[in-house]
Amino acid sequence: MSLTYTKATLNDIEQMQSMVADAIEEGIILPRSNSEVATNIRSYTLCFDHNKIVGYVALHIHNEKLAEVRSLVVNEEYRGKEIGSKLVNMLSHEAEILGIKEMLSLTYKQNFFERLGFKEIPKELIPDNKIWADCIKCKLFPQCNEISLIKTL
């Protein structure tokens, strides 16, 4: 296993989309069109094992103080190898460089994010633009089971 981490390119979209197809079907990750991924390609950080994407995550900036961890996924056979932690820590570093003060996560994996310094917050504290831009697209909306967490940088 030879893991490398890098920013995504447009050539990665097809492999990224196929990697999350099952998670989208389950309602764990929101569906995003190829065009939406392309528009936001600079926000994605990927983990490769040789030429195969084995994990990725996106940093979505809501405003000058708040960013969100989005679309965190690690291939099932690579879980438990600290890939998810490394990806989120890389986003934290990137957010700090940009001057972001807090990172938000909506997740079913509360313990994972708490180990990385995130704290649970009431969903009422989530920015309205998040709800109406993203959550409304979810097949589970409005009966969301995700936990909202935030990390101060």
mmCIF file of N, CA and C in Angstrom, residues 20-118:
data_model
loop_
_atom_site.group_PDB
_atom_site.id
_atom_site.type_symbol
_atom_site.label_atom_id
_atom_site.label_comp_id
_atom_site.label_asym_id
_atom_site.label_seq_id
_atom_site.Cartn_x
_atom_site.Cartn_y
_atom_site.Cartn_z
ATOM 1 N N VAL A 20 -18.765 6.894 -4.557
ATOM 2 C CA VAL A 20 -19.815 7.250 -3.596
ATOM 3 C C VAL A 20 -21.213 6.801 -4.000
ATOM 4 N N ALA A 21 -21.340 6.096 -5.086
ATOM 5 C CA ALA A 21 -22.667 5.705 -5.580
ATOM 6 C C ALA A 21 -23.489 4.961 -4.528
ATOM 7 N N ASP A 22 -22.898 4.001 -3.844
ATOM 8 C CA ASP A 22 -23.637 3.238 -2.827
ATOM 9 C C ASP A 22 -24.018 4.115 -1.640
ATOM 10 N N ALA A 23 -23.115 4.990 -1.204
ATOM 11 C CA ALA A 23 -23.390 5.877 -0.070
ATOM 12 C C ALA A 23 -24.504 6.870 -0.416
ATOM 13 N N ILE A 24 -24.577 7.295 -1.657
ATOM 14 C CA ILE A 24 -25.650 8.183 -2.105
ATOM 15 C C ILE A 24 -26.974 7.436 -2.062
ATOM 16 N N GLU A 25 -26.975 6.212 -2.561
ATOM 17 C CA GLU A 25 -28.190 5.391 -2.558
ATOM 18 C C GLU A 25 -28.717 5.177 -1.139
ATOM 19 N N GLU A 26 -27.818 5.013 -0.179
ATOM 20 C CA GLU A 26 -28.201 4.807 1.216
ATOM 21 C C GLU A 26 -28.612 6.106 1.903
ATOM 22 N N GLY A 27 -28.361 7.253 1.279
ATOM 23 C CA GLY A 27 -28.691 8.536 1.881
ATOM 24 C C GLY A 27 -27.630 9.031 2.843
ATOM 25 N N ILE A 28 -26.441 8.440 2.811
ATOM 26 C CA ILE A 28 -25.350 8.831 3.705
ATOM 27 C C ILE A 28 -24.629 10.069 3.172
ATOM 28 N N ILE A 29 -24.544 10.160 1.855
ATOM 29 C CA ILE A 29 -23.900 11.298 1.193
ATOM 30 C C ILE A 29 -24.894 11.888 0.203
ATOM 31 N N LEU A 30 -24.937 13.209 0.124
ATOM 32 C CA LEU A 30 -25.838 13.863 -0.821
ATOM 33 C C LEU A 30 -25.363 13.659 -2.248
ATOM 34 N N PRO A 31 -26.296 13.475 -3.166
ATOM 35 C CA PRO A 31 -25.898 13.370 -4.571
ATOM 36 C C PRO A 31 -25.408 14.712 -5.095
ATOM 37 N N ARG A 32 -24.371 14.678 -5.898
ATOM 38 C CA ARG A 32 -23.855 15.875 -6.550
ATOM 39 C C ARG A 32 -23.615 15.520 -8.013
ATOM 40 N N SER A 33 -24.071 16.379 -8.901
ATOM 41 C CA SER A 33 -23.877 16.144 -10.332
ATOM 42 C C SER A 33 -22.395 16.314 -10.686
ATOM 43 N N ASN A 34 -22.010 15.784 -11.834
ATOM 44 C CA ASN A 34 -20.637 15.981 -12.305
ATOM 45 C C ASN A 34 -20.318 17.470 -12.429
ATOM 46 N N SER A 35 -21.302 18.250 -12.862
ATOM 47 C CA SER A 35 -21.090 19.695 -13.001
ATOM 48 C C SER A 35 -20.846 20.347 -11.648
ATOM 49 N N GLU A 36 -21.603 19.917 -10.628
ATOM 50 C CA GLU A 36 -21.413 20.488 -9.287
ATOM 51 C C GLU A 36 -20.049 20.108 -8.725
ATOM 52 N N VAL A 37 -19.639 18.856 -8.937
ATOM 53 C CA VAL A 37 -18.313 18.433 -8.485
ATOM 54 C C VAL A 37 -17.244 19.235 -9.220
ATOM 55 N N ALA A 38 -17.424 19.404 -10.524
ATOM 56 C CA ALA A 38 -16.443 20.158 -11.318
ATOM 57 C C ALA A 38 -16.341 21.601 -10.830
ATOM 58 N N THR A 39 -17.479 22.229 -10.555
ATOM 59 C CA THR A 39 -17.488 23.605 -10.071
ATOM 60 C C THR A 39 -16.718 23.749 -8.765
ATOM 61 N N ASN A 40 -16.774 22.699 -7.944
ATOM 62 C CA ASN A 40 -16.145 22.734 -6.625
ATOM 63 C C ASN A 40 -14.878 21.878 -6.549
ATOM 64 N N ILE A 41 -14.295 21.538 -7.667
ATOM 65 C CA ILE A 41 -13.182 20.575 -7.707
ATOM 66 C C ILE A 41 -12.018 21.002 -6.807
ATOM 67 N N ARG A 42 -11.790 22.296 -6.668
ATOM 68 C CA ARG A 42 -10.664 22.764 -5.848
ATOM 69 C C ARG A 42 -10.878 22.518 -4.363
ATOM 70 N N SER A 43 -12.102 22.189 -3.963
ATOM 71 C CA SER A 43 -12.374 21.946 -2.543
ATOM 72 C C SER A 43 -12.068 20.509 -2.127
ATOM 73 N N TYR A 44 -11.847 19.618 -3.082
ATOM 74 C CA TYR A 44 -11.654 18.192 -2.781
ATOM 75 C C TYR A 44 -10.184 17.833 -2.569
ATOM 76 N N THR A 45 -9.955 17.011 -1.556
ATOM 77 C CA THR A 45 -8.647 16.411 -1.311
ATOM 78 C C THR A 45 -8.827 14.901 -1.408
ATOM 79 N N LEU A 46 -7.946 14.268 -2.151
ATOM 80 C CA LEU A 46 -8.056 12.834 -2.416
ATOM 81 C C LEU A 46 -6.919 12.050 -1.794
ATOM 82 N N CYS A 47 -7.206 10.793 -1.491
ATOM 83 C CA CYS A 47 -6.174 9.837 -1.093
ATOM 84 C C CYS A 47 -6.138 8.749 -2.152
ATOM 85 N N PHE A 48 -4.958 8.514 -2.694
ATOM 86 C CA PHE A 48 -4.755 7.486 -3.710
ATOM 87 C C PHE A 48 -3.904 6.357 -3.162
ATOM 88 N N ASP A 49 -4.198 5.146 -3.589
ATOM 89 C CA ASP A 49 -3.293 4.015 -3.460
ATOM 90 C C ASP A 49 -2.918 3.674 -4.890
ATOM 91 N N HIS A 50 -1.750 4.082 -5.292
ATOM 92 C CA HIS A 50 -1.305 4.048 -6.689
ATOM 93 C C HIS A 50 -2.262 4.911 -7.506
ATOM 94 N N ASN A 51 -2.979 4.386 -8.488
ATOM 95 C CA ASN A 51 -3.872 5.208 -9.316
ATOM 96 C C ASN A 51 -5.332 5.114 -8.897
ATOM 97 N N LYS A 52 -5.605 4.469 -7.784
ATOM 98 C CA LYS A 52 -6.967 4.245 -7.324
ATOM 99 C C LYS A 52 -7.299 5.207 -6.178
ATOM 100 N N ILE A 53 -8.409 5.948 -6.325
ATOM 101 C CA ILE A 53 -8.870 6.803 -5.229
ATOM 102 C C ILE A 53 -9.436 5.881 -4.157
ATOM 103 N N VAL A 54 -8.924 6.037 -2.927
ATOM 104 C CA VAL A 54 -9.393 5.197 -1.820
ATOM 105 C C VAL A 54 -10.091 6.020 -0.744
ATOM 106 N N GLY A 55 -10.075 7.338 -0.896
ATOM 107 C CA GLY A 55 -10.778 8.200 0.039
ATOM 108 C C GLY A 55 -10.744 9.632 -0.456
ATOM 109 N N TYR A 56 -11.736 10.408 -0.026
ATOM 110 C CA TYR A 56 -11.695 11.844 -0.319
ATOM 111 C C TYR A 56 -12.626 12.610 0.592
ATOM 112 N N VAL A 57 -12.452 13.921 0.567
ATOM 113 C CA VAL A 57 -13.234 14.833 1.394
ATOM 114 C C VAL A 57 -13.209 16.197 0.717
ATOM 115 N N ALA A 58 -14.202 17.025 1.078
ATOM 116 C CA ALA A 58 -14.245 18.382 0.533
ATOM 117 C C ALA A 58 -14.358 19.396 1.664
ATOM 118 N N LEU A 59 -13.761 20.547 1.456
ATOM 119 C CA LEU A 59 -13.878 21.681 2.365
ATOM 120 C C LEU A 59 -14.779 22.704 1.684
ATOM 121 N N HIS A 60 -15.972 22.891 2.231
ATOM 122 C CA HIS A 60 -16.913 23.853 1.671
ATOM 123 C C HIS A 60 -16.961 25.075 2.580
ATOM 124 N N ILE A 61 -16.685 26.235 2.022
ATOM 125 C CA ILE A 61 -16.660 27.463 2.804
ATOM 126 C C ILE A 61 -18.040 28.106 2.762
ATOM 127 N N HIS A 62 -18.630 28.311 3.947
ATOM 128 C CA HIS A 62 -19.937 28.965 4.046
ATOM 129 C C HIS A 62 -19.795 30.477 4.139
ATOM 130 N N ASN A 63 -18.826 30.930 4.916
ATOM 131 C CA ASN A 63 -18.572 32.363 5.047
ATOM 132 C C ASN A 63 -17.148 32.539 5.561
ATOM 133 N N GLU A 64 -16.770 33.777 5.892
ATOM 134 C CA GLU A 64 -15.372 34.039 6.276
ATOM 135 C C GLU A 64 -14.978 33.387 7.598
ATOM 136 N N LYS A 65 -15.936 32.865 8.350
ATOM 137 C CA LYS A 65 -15.625 32.242 9.638
ATOM 138 C C LYS A 65 -15.920 30.746 9.687
ATOM 139 N N LEU A 66 -16.771 30.256 8.792
ATOM 140 C CA LEU A 66 -17.260 28.879 8.885
ATOM 141 C C LEU A 66 -17.069 28.103 7.588
ATOM 142 N N ALA A 67 -16.499 26.904 7.734
ATOM 143 C CA ALA A 67 -16.384 25.961 6.614
ATOM 144 C C ALA A 67 -16.979 24.633 7.068
ATOM 145 N N GLU A 68 -17.226 23.770 6.101
ATOM 146 C CA GLU A 68 -17.849 22.474 6.390
ATOM 147 C C GLU A 68 -17.037 21.341 5.789
ATOM 148 N N VAL A 69 -16.933 20.258 6.547
ATOM 149 C CA VAL A 69 -16.374 19.008 6.037
ATOM 150 C C VAL A 69 -17.501 18.332 5.277
ATOM 151 N N ARG A 70 -17.275 18.073 3.999
ATOM 152 C CA ARG A 70 -18.302 17.453 3.157
ATOM 153 C C ARG A 70 -17.781 16.192 2.496
ATOM 154 N N SER A 71 -18.719 15.309 2.230
ATOM 155 C CA SER A 71 -18.484 14.146 1.358
ATOM 156 C C SER A 71 -17.287 13.298 1.781
ATOM 157 N N LEU A 72 -17.075 13.138 3.074
ATOM 158 C CA LEU A 72 -15.965 12.289 3.526
ATOM 159 C C LEU A 72 -16.309 10.840 3.251
ATOM 160 N N VAL A 73 -15.458 10.184 2.493
ATOM 161 C CA VAL A 73 -15.664 8.780 2.173
ATOM 162 C C VAL A 73 -14.315 8.081 2.086
ATOM 163 N N VAL A 74 -14.265 6.867 2.624
ATOM 164 C CA VAL A 74 -13.077 6.025 2.524
ATOM 165 C C VAL A 74 -13.542 4.651 2.053
ATOM 166 N N ASN A 75 -12.876 4.131 1.045
ATOM 167 C CA ASN A 75 -13.192 2.809 0.525
ATOM 168 C C ASN A 75 -13.197 1.801 1.675
ATOM 169 N N GLU A 76 -14.195 0.932 1.692
ATOM 170 C CA GLU A 76 -14.387 0.013 2.819
ATOM 171 C C GLU A 76 -13.134 -0.800 3.156
ATOM 172 N N GLU A 77 -12.424 -1.267 2.156
ATOM 173 C CA GLU A 77 -11.238 -2.089 2.425
ATOM 174 C C GLU A 77 -10.057 -1.283 2.972
ATOM 175 N N TYR A 78 -10.164 0.044 2.980
ATOM 176 C CA TYR A 78 -9.085 0.900 3.485
ATOM 177 C C TYR A 78 -9.436 1.551 4.825
ATOM 178 N N ARG A 79 -10.613 1.257 5.343
ATOM 179 C CA ARG A 79 -11.011 1.845 6.626
ATOM 180 C C ARG A 79 -10.161 1.281 7.753
ATOM 181 N N GLY A 80 -9.970 2.089 8.799
ATOM 182 C CA GLY A 80 -9.146 1.681 9.930
ATOM 183 C C GLY A 80 -7.669 1.943 9.723
ATOM 184 N N LYS A 81 -7.323 2.632 8.661
ATOM 185 C CA LYS A 81 -5.920 2.934 8.355
ATOM 186 C C LYS A 81 -5.616 4.426 8.520
ATOM 187 N N GLU A 82 -6.482 5.140 9.243
ATOM 188 C CA GLU A 82 -6.308 6.567 9.547
ATOM 189 C C GLU A 82 -6.432 7.487 8.326
ATOM 190 N N ILE A 83 -6.976 6.992 7.220
ATOM 191 C CA ILE A 83 -7.126 7.813 6.019
ATOM 192 C C ILE A 83 -8.136 8.937 6.263
ATOM 193 N N GLY A 84 -9.284 8.614 6.844
ATOM 194 C CA GLY A 84 -10.298 9.635 7.129
ATOM 195 C C GLY A 84 -9.767 10.706 8.058
ATOM 196 N N SER A 85 -9.061 10.283 9.111
ATOM 197 C CA SER A 85 -8.481 11.247 10.057
ATOM 198 C C SER A 85 -7.484 12.158 9.359
ATOM 199 N N LYS A 86 -6.641 11.587 8.540
ATOM 200 C CA LYS A 86 -5.631 12.378 7.820
ATOM 201 C C LYS A 86 -6.314 13.382 6.891
ATOM 202 N N LEU A 87 -7.362 12.944 6.181
ATOM 203 C CA LEU A 87 -8.069 13.848 5.276
ATOM 204 C C LEU A 87 -8.706 15.016 6.035
ATOM 205 N N VAL A 88 -9.372 14.733 7.151
ATOM 206 C CA VAL A 88 -10.009 15.801 7.928
ATOM 207 C C VAL A 88 -8.953 16.723 8.534
ATOM 208 N N ASN A 89 -7.857 16.176 9.005
ATOM 209 C CA ASN A 89 -6.781 17.018 9.553
ATOM 210 C C ASN A 89 -6.165 17.903 8.475
ATOM 211 N N MET A 90 -6.072 17.385 7.262
ATOM 212 C CA MET A 90 -5.574 18.208 6.159
ATOM 213 C C MET A 90 -6.535 19.373 5.886
ATOM 214 N N LEU A 91 -7.850 19.104 5.967
ATOM 215 C CA LEU A 91 -8.834 20.176 5.779
ATOM 216 C C LEU A 91 -8.722 21.217 6.888
ATOM 217 N N SER A 92 -8.527 20.752 8.116
ATOM 218 C CA SER A 92 -8.377 21.686 9.239
ATOM 219 C C SER A 92 -7.207 22.624 8.991
ATOM 220 N N HIS A 93 -6.106 22.073 8.524
ATOM 221 C CA HIS A 93 -4.920 22.883 8.234
ATOM 222 C C HIS A 93 -5.215 23.881 7.103
ATOM 223 N N GLU A 94 -5.863 23.401 6.058
ATOM 224 C CA GLU A 94 -6.223 24.273 4.934
ATOM 225 C C GLU A 94 -7.147 25.400 5.405
ATOM 226 N N ALA A 95 -8.145 25.060 6.233
ATOM 227 C CA ALA A 95 -9.089 26.058 6.740
ATOM 228 C C ALA A 95 -8.373 27.101 7.587
ATOM 229 N N GLU A 96 -7.438 26.669 8.425
ATOM 230 C CA GLU A 96 -6.676 27.612 9.253
ATOM 231 C C GLU A 96 -5.890 28.579 8.382
ATOM 232 N N ILE A 97 -5.257 28.079 7.339
ATOM 233 C CA ILE A 97 -4.491 28.934 6.430
ATOM 234 C C ILE A 97 -5.398 29.995 5.798
ATOM 235 N N LEU A 98 -6.640 29.605 5.492
ATOM 236 C CA LEU A 98 -7.588 30.529 4.882
ATOM 237 C C LEU A 98 -8.170 31.524 5.881
ATOM 238 N N GLY A 99 -7.962 31.283 7.165
ATOM 239 C CA GLY A 99 -8.483 32.172 8.190
ATOM 240 C C GLY A 99 -9.838 31.755 8.734
ATOM 241 N N ILE A 100 -10.277 30.568 8.410
ATOM 242 C CA ILE A 100 -11.546 30.029 8.911
ATOM 243 C C ILE A 100 -11.416 29.808 10.420
ATOM 244 N N LYS A 101 -12.468 30.097 11.156
ATOM 245 C CA LYS A 101 -12.448 29.953 12.617
ATOM 246 C C LYS A 101 -13.105 28.667 13.112
ATOM 247 N N GLU A 102 -14.082 28.145 12.342
ATOM 248 C CA GLU A 102 -14.804 26.939 12.761
ATOM 249 C C GLU A 102 -15.085 26.040 11.567
ATOM 250 N N MET A 103 -15.102 24.724 11.850
ATOM 251 C CA MET A 103 -15.463 23.734 10.832
ATOM 252 C C MET A 103 -16.672 22.953 11.320
ATOM 253 N N LEU A 104 -17.658 22.824 10.464
ATOM 254 C CA LEU A 104 -18.906 22.139 10.732
ATOM 255 C C LEU A 104 -18.879 20.755 10.096
ATOM 256 N N SER A 105 -19.541 19.806 10.733
ATOM 257 C CA SER A 105 -19.746 18.496 10.138
ATOM 258 C C SER A 105 -21.144 18.012 10.469
ATOM 259 N N LEU A 106 -21.849 17.516 9.473
ATOM 260 C CA LEU A 106 -23.105 16.801 9.676
ATOM 261 C C LEU A 106 -22.785 15.346 9.353
ATOM 262 N N THR A 107 -22.998 14.460 10.324
ATOM 263 C CA THR A 107 -22.477 13.106 10.168
ATOM 264 C C THR A 107 -23.292 12.066 10.926
ATOM 265 N N TYR A 108 -23.123 10.825 10.529
ATOM 266 C CA TYR A 108 -23.627 9.672 11.283
ATOM 267 C C TYR A 108 -22.495 9.082 12.119
ATOM 268 N N LYS A 109 -21.282 9.577 11.934
ATOM 269 C CA LYS A 109 -20.082 9.054 12.603
ATOM 270 C C LYS A 109 -19.615 10.029 13.681
ATOM 271 N N GLN A 110 -20.452 10.259 14.665
ATOM 272 C CA GLN A 110 -20.168 11.233 15.711
ATOM 273 C C GLN A 110 -18.854 10.948 16.426
ATOM 274 N N ASN A 111 -18.608 9.701 16.813
ATOM 275 C CA ASN A 111 -17.388 9.361 17.551
ATOM 276 C C ASN A 111 -16.129 9.680 16.757
ATOM 277 N N PHE A 112 -16.150 9.412 15.466
ATOM 278 C CA PHE A 112 -15.005 9.710 14.607
ATOM 279 C C PHE A 112 -14.650 11.192 14.700
ATOM 280 N N PHE A 113 -15.647 12.058 14.520
ATOM 281 C CA PHE A 113 -15.377 13.493 14.536
ATOM 282 C C PHE A 113 -15.026 13.995 15.926
ATOM 283 N N GLU A 114 -15.617 13.427 16.955
ATOM 284 C CA GLU A 114 -15.262 13.839 18.310
ATOM 285 C C GLU A 114 -13.805 13.508 18.622
ATOM 286 N N ARG A 115 -13.310 12.392 18.118
ATOM 287 C CA ARG A 115 -11.887 12.063 18.306
ATOM 288 C C ARG A 115 -10.974 13.100 17.647
ATOM 289 N N LEU A 116 -11.498 13.808 16.663
ATOM 290 C CA LEU A 116 -10.714 14.827 15.959
ATOM 291 C C LEU A 116 -10.953 16.230 16.510
ATOM 292 N N GLY A 117 -11.643 16.329 17.641
ATOM 293 C CA GLY A 117 -11.817 17.619 18.300
ATOM 294 C C GLY A 117 -13.130 18.329 18.020
ATOM 295 N N PHE A 118 -14.058 17.691 17.333
ATOM 296 C CA PHE A 118 -15.359 18.287 17.068
ATOM 297 C C PHE A 118 -16.269 18.081 18.279
#
